[in-house]
mmCIF file of C-alpha atoms and ligand atoms in Angstrom:
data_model
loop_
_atom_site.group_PDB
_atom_site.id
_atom_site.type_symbol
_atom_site.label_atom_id
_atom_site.label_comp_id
_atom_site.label_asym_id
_atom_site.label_seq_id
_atom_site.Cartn_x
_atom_site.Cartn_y
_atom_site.Cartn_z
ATOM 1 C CA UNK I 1 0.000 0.000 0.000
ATOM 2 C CA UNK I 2 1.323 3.439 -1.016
ATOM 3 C CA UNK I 3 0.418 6.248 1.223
ATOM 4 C CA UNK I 4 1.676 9.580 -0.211
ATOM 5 C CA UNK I 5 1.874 13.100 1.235
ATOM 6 C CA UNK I 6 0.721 15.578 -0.937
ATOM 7 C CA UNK I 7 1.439 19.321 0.381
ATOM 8 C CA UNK I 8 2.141 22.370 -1.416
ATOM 9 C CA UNK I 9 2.716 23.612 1.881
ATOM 10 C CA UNK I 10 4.493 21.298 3.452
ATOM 11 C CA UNK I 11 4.286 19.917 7.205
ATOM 12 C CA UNK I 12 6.532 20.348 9.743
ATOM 13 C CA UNK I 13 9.076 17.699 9.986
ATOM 14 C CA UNK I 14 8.137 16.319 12.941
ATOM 15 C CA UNK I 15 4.757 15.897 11.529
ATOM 16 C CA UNK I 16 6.374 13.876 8.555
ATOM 17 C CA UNK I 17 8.220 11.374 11.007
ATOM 18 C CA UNK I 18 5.151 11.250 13.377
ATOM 19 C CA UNK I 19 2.698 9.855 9.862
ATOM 20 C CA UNK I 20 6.194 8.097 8.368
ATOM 21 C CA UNK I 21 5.883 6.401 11.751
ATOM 22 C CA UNK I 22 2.212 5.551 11.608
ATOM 23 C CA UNK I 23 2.686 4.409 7.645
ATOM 24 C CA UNK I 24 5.476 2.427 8.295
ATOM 25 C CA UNK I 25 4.229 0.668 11.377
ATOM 26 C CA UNK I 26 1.216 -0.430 9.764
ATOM 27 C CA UNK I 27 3.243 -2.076 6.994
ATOM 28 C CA UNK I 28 2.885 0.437 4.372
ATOM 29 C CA UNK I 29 5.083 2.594 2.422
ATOM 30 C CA UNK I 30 5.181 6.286 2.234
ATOM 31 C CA UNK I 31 5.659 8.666 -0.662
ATOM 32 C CA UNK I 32 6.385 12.511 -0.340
ATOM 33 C CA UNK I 33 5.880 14.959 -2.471
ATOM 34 C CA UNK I 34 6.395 18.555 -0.934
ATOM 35 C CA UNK I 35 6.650 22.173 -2.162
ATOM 36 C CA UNK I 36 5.451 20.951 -5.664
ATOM 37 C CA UNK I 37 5.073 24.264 -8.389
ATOM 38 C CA UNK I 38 3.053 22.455 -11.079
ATOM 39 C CA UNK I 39 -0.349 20.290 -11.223
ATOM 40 C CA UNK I 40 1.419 18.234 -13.357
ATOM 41 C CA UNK I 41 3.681 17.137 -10.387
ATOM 42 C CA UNK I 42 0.492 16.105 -8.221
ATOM 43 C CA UNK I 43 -1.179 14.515 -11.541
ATOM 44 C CA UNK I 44 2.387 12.248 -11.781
ATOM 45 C CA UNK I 45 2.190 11.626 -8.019
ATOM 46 C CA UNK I 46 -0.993 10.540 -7.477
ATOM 47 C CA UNK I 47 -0.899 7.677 -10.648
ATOM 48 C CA UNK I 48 -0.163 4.797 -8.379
ATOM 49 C CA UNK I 49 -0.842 5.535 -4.555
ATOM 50 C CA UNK I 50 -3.742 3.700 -2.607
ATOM 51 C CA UNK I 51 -4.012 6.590 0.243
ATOM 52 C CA UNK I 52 -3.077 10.088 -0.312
ATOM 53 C CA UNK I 53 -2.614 12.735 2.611
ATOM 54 C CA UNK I 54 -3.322 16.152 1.715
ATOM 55 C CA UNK I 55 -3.626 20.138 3.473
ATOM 56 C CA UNK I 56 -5.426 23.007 0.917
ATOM 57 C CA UNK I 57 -3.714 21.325 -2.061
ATOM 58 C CA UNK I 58 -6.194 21.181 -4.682
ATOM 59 C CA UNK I 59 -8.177 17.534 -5.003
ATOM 60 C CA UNK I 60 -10.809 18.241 -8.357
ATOM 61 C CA UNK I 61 -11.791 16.090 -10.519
ATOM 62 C CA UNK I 62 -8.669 16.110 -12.777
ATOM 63 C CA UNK I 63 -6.639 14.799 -9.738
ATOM 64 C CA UNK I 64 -8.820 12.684 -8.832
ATOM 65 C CA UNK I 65 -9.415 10.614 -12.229
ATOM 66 C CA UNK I 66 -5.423 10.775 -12.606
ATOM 67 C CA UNK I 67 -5.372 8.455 -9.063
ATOM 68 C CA UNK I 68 -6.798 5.399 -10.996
ATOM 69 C CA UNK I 69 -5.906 3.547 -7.404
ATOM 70 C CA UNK I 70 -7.076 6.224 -4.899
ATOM 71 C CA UNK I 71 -9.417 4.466 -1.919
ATOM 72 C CA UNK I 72 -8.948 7.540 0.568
ATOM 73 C CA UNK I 73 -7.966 11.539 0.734
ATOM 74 C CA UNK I 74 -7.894 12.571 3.923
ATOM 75 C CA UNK I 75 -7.734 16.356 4.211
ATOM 76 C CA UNK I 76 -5.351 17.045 7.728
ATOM 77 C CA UNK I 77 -7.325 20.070 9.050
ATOM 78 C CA UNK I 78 -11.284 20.310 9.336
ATOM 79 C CA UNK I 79 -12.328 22.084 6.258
ATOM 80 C CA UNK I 80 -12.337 20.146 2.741
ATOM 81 C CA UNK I 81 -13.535 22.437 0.365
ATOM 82 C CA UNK I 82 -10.536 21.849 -1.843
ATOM 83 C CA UNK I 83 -11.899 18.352 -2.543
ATOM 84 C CA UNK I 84 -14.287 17.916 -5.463
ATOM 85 C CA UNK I 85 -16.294 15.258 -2.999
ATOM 86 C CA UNK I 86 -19.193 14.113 -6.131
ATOM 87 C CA UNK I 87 -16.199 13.107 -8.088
ATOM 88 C CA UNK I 88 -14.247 11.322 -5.561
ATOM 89 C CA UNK I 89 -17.500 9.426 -4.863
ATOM 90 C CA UNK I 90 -17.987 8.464 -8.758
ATOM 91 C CA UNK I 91 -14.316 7.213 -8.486
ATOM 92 C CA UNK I 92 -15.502 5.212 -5.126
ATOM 93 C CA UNK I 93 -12.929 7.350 -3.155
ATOM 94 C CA UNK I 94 -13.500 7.803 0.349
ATOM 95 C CA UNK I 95 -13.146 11.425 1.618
ATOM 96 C CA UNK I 96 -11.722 12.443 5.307
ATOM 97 C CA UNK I 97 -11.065 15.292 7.625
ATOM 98 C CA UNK I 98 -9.390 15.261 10.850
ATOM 99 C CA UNK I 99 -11.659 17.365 12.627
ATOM 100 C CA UNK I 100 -10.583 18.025 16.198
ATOM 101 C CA UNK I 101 -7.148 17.938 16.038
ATOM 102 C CA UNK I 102 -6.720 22.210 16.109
ATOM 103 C CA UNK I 103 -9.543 22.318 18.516
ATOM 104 C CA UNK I 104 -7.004 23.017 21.658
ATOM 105 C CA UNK I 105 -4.827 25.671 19.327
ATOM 106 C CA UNK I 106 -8.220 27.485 18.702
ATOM 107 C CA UNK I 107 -9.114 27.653 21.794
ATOM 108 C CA UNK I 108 -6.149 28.527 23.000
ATOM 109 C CA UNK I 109 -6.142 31.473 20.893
ATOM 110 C CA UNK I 110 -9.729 32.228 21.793
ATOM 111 C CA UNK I 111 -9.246 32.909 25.530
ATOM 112 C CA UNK I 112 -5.832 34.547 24.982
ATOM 113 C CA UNK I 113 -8.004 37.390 22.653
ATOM 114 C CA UNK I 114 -10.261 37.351 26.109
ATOM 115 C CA UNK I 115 -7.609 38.231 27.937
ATOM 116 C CA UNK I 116 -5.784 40.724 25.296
ATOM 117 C CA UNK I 117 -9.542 42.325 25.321
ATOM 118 C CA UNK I 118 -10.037 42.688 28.857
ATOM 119 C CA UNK I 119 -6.594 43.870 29.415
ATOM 120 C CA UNK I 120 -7.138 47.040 27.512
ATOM 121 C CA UNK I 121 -5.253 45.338 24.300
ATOM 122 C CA UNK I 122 -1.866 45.716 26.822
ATOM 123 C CA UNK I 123 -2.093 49.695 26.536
ATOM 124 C CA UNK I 124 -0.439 50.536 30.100
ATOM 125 C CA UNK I 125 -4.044 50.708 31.793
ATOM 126 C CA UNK I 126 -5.629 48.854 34.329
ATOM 127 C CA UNK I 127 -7.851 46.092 33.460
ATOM 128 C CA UNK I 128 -10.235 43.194 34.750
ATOM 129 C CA UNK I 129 -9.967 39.623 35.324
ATOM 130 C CA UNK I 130 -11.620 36.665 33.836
ATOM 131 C CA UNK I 131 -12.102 34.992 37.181
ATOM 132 C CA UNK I 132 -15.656 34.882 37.947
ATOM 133 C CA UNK I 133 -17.553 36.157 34.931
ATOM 134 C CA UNK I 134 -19.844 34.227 33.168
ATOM 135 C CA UNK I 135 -18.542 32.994 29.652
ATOM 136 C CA UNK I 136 -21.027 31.722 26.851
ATOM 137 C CA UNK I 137 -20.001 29.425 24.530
ATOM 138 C CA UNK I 138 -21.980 29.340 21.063
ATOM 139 C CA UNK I 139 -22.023 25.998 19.343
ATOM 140 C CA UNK I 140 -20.461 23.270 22.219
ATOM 141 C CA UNK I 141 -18.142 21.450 19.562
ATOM 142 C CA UNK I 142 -14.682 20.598 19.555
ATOM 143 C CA UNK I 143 -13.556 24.002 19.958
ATOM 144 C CA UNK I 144 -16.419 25.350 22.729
ATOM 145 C CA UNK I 145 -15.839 22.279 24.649
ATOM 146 C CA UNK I 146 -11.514 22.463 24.667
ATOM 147 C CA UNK I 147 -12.503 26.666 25.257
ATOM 148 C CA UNK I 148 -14.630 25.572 28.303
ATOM 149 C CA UNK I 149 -11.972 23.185 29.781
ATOM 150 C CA UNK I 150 -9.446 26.362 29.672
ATOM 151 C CA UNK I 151 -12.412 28.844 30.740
ATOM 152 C CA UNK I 152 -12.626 26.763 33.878
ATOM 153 C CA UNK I 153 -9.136 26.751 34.955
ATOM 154 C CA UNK I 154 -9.238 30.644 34.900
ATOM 155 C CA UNK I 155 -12.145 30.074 36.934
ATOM 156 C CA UNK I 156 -15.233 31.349 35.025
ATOM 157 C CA UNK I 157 -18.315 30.276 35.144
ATOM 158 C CA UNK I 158 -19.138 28.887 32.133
ATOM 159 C CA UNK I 159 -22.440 28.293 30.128
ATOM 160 C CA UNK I 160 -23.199 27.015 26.476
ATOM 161 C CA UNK I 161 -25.972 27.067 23.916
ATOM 162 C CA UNK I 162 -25.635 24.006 21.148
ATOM 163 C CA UNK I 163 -29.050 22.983 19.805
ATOM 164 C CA UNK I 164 -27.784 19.583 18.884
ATOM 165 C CA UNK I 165 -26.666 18.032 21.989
ATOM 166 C CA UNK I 166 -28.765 17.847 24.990
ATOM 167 C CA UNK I 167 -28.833 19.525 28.137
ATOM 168 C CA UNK I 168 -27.546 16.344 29.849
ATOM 169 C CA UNK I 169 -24.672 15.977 27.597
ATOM 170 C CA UNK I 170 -23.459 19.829 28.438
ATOM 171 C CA UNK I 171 -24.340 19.821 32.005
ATOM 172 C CA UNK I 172 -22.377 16.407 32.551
ATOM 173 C CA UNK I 173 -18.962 18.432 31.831
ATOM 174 C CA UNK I 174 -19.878 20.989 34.810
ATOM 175 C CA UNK I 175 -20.998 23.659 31.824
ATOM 176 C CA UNK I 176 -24.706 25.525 32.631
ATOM 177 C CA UNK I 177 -26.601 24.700 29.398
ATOM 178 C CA UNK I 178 -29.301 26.976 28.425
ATOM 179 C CA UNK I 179 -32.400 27.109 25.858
ATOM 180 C CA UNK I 180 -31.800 29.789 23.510
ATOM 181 C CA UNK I 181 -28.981 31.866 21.990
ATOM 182 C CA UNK I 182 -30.572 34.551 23.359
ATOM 183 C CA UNK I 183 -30.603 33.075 27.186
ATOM 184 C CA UNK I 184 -26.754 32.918 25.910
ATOM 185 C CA UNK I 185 -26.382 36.371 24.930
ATOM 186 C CA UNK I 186 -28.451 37.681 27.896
ATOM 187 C CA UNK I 187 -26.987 35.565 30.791
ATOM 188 C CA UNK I 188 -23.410 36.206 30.028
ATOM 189 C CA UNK I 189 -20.973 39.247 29.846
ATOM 190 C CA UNK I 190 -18.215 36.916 27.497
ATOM 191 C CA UNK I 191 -19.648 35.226 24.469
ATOM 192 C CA UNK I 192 -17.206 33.141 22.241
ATOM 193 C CA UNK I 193 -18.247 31.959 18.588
ATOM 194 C CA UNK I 194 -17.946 27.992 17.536
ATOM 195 C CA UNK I 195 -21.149 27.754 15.412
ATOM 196 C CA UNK I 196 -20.304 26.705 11.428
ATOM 197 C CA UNK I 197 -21.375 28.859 8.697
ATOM 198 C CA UNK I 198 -24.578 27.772 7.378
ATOM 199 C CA UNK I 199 -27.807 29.036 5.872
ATOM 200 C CA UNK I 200 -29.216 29.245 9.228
ATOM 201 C CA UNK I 201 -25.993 30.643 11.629
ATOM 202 C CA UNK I 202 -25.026 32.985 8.200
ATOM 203 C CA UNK I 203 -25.510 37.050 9.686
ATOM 204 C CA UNK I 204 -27.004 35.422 12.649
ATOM 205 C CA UNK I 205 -24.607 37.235 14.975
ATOM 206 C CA UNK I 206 -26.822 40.324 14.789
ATOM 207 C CA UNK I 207 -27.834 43.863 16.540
ATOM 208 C CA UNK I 208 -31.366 42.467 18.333
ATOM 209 C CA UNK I 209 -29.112 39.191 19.823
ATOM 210 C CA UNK I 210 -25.664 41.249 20.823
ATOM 211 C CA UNK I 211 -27.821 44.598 22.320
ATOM 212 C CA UNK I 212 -28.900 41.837 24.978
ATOM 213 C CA UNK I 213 -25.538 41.060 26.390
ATOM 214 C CA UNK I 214 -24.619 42.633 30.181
ATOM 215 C CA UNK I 215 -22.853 45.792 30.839
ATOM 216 C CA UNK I 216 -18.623 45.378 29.706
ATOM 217 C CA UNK I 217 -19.433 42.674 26.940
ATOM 218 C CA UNK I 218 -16.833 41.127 25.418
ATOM 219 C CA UNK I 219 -17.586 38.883 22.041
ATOM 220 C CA UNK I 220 -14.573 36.870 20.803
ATOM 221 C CA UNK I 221 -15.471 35.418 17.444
ATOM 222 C CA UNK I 222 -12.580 32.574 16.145
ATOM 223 C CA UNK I 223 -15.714 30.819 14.115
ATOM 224 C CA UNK I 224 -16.251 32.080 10.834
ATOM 225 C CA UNK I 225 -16.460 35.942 9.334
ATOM 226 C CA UNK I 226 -20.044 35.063 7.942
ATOM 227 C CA UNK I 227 -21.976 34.314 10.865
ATOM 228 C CA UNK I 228 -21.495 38.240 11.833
ATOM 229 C CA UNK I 229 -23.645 40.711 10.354
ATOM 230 C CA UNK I 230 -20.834 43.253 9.860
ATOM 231 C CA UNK I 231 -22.807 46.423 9.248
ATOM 232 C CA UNK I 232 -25.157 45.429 12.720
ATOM 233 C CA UNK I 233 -21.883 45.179 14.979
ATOM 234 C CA UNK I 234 -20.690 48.471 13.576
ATOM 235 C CA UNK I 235 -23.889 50.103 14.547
ATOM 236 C CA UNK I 236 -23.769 48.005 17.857
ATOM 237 C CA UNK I 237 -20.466 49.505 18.795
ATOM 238 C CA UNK I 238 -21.417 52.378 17.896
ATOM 239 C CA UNK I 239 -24.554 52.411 20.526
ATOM 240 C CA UNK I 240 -22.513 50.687 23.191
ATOM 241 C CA UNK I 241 -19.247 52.596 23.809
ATOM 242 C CA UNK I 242 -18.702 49.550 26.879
ATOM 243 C CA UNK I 243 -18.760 46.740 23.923
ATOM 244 C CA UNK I 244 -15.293 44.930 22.542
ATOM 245 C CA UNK I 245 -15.092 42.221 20.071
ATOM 246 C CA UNK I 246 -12.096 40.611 19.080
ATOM 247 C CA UNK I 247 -11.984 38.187 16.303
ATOM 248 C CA UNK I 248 -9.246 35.505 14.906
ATOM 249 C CA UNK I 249 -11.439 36.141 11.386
ATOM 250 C CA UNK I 250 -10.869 39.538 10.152
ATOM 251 C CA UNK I 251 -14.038 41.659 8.810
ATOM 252 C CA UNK I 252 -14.601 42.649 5.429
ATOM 253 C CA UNK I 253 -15.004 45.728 7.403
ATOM 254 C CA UNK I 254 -11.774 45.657 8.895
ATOM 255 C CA UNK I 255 -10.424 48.837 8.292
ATOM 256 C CA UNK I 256 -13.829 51.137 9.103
ATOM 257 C CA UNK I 257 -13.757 48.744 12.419
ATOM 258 C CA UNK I 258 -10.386 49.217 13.609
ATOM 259 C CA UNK I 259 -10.620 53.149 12.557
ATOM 260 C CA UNK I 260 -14.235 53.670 14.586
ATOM 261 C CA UNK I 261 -13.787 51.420 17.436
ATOM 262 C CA UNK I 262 -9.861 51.637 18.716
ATOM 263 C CA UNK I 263 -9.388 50.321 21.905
ATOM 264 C CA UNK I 264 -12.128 48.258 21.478
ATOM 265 C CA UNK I 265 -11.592 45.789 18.452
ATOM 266 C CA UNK I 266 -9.010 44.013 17.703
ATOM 267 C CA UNK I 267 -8.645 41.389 14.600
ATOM 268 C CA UNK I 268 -5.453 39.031 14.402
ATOM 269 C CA UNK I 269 -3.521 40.193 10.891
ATOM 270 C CA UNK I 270 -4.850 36.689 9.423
ATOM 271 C CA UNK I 271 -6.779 33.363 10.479
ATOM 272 C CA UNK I 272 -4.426 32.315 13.546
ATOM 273 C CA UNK I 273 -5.919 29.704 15.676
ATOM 274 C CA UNK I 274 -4.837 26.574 14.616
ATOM 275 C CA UNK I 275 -1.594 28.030 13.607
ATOM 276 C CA UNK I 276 0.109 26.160 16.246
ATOM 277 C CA UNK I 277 3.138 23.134 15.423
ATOM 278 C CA UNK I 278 1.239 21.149 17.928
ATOM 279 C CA UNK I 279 -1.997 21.066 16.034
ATOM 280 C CA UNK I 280 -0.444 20.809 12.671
ATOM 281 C CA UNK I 281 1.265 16.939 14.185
ATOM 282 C CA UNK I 282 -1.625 16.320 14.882
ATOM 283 C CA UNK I 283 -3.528 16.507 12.549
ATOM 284 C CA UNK I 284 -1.350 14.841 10.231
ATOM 285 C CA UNK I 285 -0.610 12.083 12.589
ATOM 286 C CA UNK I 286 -4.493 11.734 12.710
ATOM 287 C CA UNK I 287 -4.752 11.324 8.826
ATOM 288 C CA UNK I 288 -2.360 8.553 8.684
ATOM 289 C CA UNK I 289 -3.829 6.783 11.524
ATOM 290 C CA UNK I 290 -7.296 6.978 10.295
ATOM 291 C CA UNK I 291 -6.078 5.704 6.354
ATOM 292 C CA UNK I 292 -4.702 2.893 8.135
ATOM 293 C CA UNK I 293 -7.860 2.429 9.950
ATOM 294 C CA UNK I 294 -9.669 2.496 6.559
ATOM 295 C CA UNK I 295 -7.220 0.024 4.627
ATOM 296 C CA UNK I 296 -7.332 -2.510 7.619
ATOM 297 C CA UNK I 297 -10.457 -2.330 9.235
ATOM 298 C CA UNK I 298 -12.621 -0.728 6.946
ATOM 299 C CA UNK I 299 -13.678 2.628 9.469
ATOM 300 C CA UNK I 300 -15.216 5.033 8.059
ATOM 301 C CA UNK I 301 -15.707 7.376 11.174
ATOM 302 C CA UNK I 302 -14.437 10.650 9.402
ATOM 303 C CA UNK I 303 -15.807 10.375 6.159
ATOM 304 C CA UNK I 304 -17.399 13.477 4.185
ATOM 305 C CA UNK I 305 -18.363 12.426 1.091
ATOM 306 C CA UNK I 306 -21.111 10.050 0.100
ATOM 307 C CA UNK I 307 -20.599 6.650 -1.100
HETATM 308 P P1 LIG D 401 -17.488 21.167 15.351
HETATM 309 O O1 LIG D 401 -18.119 20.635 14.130
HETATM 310 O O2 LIG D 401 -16.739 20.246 16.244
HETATM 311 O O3 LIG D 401 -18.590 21.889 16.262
HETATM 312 C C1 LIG D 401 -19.561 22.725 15.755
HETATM 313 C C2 LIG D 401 -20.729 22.721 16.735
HETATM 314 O O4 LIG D 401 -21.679 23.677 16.279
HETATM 315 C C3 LIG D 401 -21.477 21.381 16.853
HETATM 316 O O5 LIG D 401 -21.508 20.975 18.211
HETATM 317 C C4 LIG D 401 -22.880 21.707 16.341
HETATM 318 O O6 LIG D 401 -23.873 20.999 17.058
HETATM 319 C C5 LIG D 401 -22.953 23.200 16.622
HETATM 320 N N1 LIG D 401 -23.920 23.929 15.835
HETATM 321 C C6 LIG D 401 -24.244 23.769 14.527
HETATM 322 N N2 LIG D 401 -25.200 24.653 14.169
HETATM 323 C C7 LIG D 401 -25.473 25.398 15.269
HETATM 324 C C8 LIG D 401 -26.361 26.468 15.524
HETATM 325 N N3 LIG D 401 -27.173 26.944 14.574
HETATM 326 N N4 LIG D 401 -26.367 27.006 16.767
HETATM 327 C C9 LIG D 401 -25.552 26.546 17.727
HETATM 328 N N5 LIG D 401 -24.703 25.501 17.555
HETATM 329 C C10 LIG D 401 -24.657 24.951 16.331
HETATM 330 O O7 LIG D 401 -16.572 22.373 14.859
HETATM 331 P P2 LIG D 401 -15.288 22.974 15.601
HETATM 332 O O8 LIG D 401 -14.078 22.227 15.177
HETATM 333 O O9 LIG D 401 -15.596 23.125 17.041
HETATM 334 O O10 LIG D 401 -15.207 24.402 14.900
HETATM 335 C C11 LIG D 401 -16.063 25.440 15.324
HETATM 336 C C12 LIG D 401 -15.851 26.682 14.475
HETATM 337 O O11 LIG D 401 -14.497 27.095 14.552
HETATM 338 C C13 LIG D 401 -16.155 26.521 12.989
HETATM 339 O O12 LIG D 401 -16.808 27.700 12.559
HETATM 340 C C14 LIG D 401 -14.801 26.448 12.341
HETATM 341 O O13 LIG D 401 -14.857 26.947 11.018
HETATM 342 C C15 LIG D 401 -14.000 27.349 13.248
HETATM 343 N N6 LIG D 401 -12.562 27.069 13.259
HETATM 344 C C16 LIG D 401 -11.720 28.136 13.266
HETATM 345 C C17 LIG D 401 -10.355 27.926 13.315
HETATM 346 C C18 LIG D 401 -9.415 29.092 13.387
HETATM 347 O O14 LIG D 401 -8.281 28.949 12.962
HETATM 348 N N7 LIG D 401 -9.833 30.215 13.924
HETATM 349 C C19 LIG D 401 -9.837 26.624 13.297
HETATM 350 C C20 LIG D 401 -10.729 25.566 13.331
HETATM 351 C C21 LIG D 401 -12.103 25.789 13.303
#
């Protein structure tokens, strides 16, 4: 079995030893191809290997007719919208993503901002503490749930709105659940983003939901710039000279934001919160684990595309 790496951008070393390791182990053989400048390269590459390993490199349907032995593609990161997925199912290729794996990095990031934020973005004035407030967490996920784990050792108290999981399932990791977004928005003076973009969440993020938050809100957003309606918050912050948001996703509105609300915005220069070497391993160790998975056993846990 021939398990190659595909990345244009290619993955830390230790990354490459920690899935060489996996491959290897499980009696395979792994190919690399790194820093590659043409498609041609990829279409070469891709000719004769059962299990391919990928990041944003490009998987259409060109590539994925070239790979006349392709079973899997597993993308190491969460989003795989650089994978045609109808034509890797009409070439009976099973599609992955790792999702998870940057989950601690994000959150990570997410109460760091909270703590940039509340800190007066380090400008030589006295601040407050996280201790105590209540923090909301939007969407209980892989992210919300690593963010509450870290909210709790800084000793907040912390609550979460997910309307696919139950109460039960919340409540059992000492985390308040409540009802509504809006109980969210209402009951606590943090709120931190986790919901995907979809029709439904897409502008959600609005005037009517963030004018109910308490007195010094903070909103940290390292979700997705879509959920936001931009020209609401700007009109928000404009009515609420006590509200901050800081976001890992910068606005299209960036540059009105920053110039309007100094002091009280703050956007990372670009998308930062999985940037971490710790969450690139492993993700990456978590493709190769879950191809051999596939090849051996046949699990399809992490699949994305229909068969
Ligand atoms: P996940 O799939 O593990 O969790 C998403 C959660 O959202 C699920 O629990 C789901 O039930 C919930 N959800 C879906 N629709 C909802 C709705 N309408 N209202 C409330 N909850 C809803 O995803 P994740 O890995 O936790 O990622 C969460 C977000 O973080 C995504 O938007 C993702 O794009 C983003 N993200 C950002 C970075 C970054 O670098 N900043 C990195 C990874 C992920």
């Amino acid at each position: 079995m021939k398990v190659l790496i595909a990345t244009d951008k290619p993955f830390a070393a230790e990354a490459v030893n920690g899935i060489r390791d996996v491959i290897e182990k499980a009696g395979f053989e792994l190919v690399l191809l790194e820093k590659y400048t043409e498609k041609k390269q990829l279409l070469d590459a891709v000719a004769n290997v059962d299990a391919a390993i990928i990041r944003s490199d490009i998987f259409d349907k060109e590539v994925l007719d070239a790979a006349k032995n392709l079973k899997i593609v597993v993308r190491a990161g969460a989003g795989f919208d650089n994978i045609e997925l109808d034509a890797a199912t009409a070439n009976n290729i099973c599609v992955m993503n790792t999702p998870g794996q940057n989950a601690n990095a994000v959150a990570e990031l997410a109460l760091g901002l909270a703590v940039y934020a509340v800190r007066n973005f380090y400008n030589g004035t006295s601040g407050t503490e996280l201790m105590g407030k209540k923090l909301g967490i939007h969407a209980y996920g892989n992210v919300g749930r690593n963010v509450a784990r870290v909210a709790k050792g800084f000793g907040m108290e912390v609550y979460a709105y997910d309307p696919f999981l139950t109460a039960e399932a919340i409540e059992k990791e000492g985390v308040k659940a409540v009802a509504s977004a809006e109980d969210l928005y209402t009951t606590c003076q943090f709120v931190s983003l986790h919901i995907p973009a979809t029709a439904e969440t897409k502008n959600s993020i609005n005037y009517t939901l963030l004018s109910k938050m308490p007195k010094n809100a903070l909103l940290i957003n390292t979700a997705r710039k879509e959920v936001i309606n931009e020209a609401e918050i700007v009109k928000l912050m404009e009515d609420r000279k006590d509200f901050k948001y800081v976001t890992d996703i910068m606005p299209g509105n960036h540059a009105e934001m920053a110039e309007k609300f100094a002091g009280r915005y703050f956007s990372t220069p670009k998308k930062m919160g999985a940037q971490t070497a710790e969450a690139n391993t492993n993700a990456g160790i978590a493709a190769a684990s879950q191809i051999v998975d596939f090849i051996k056993n046949g699990n399809e846990r992490f699949r994305v595309n229909k068969k």
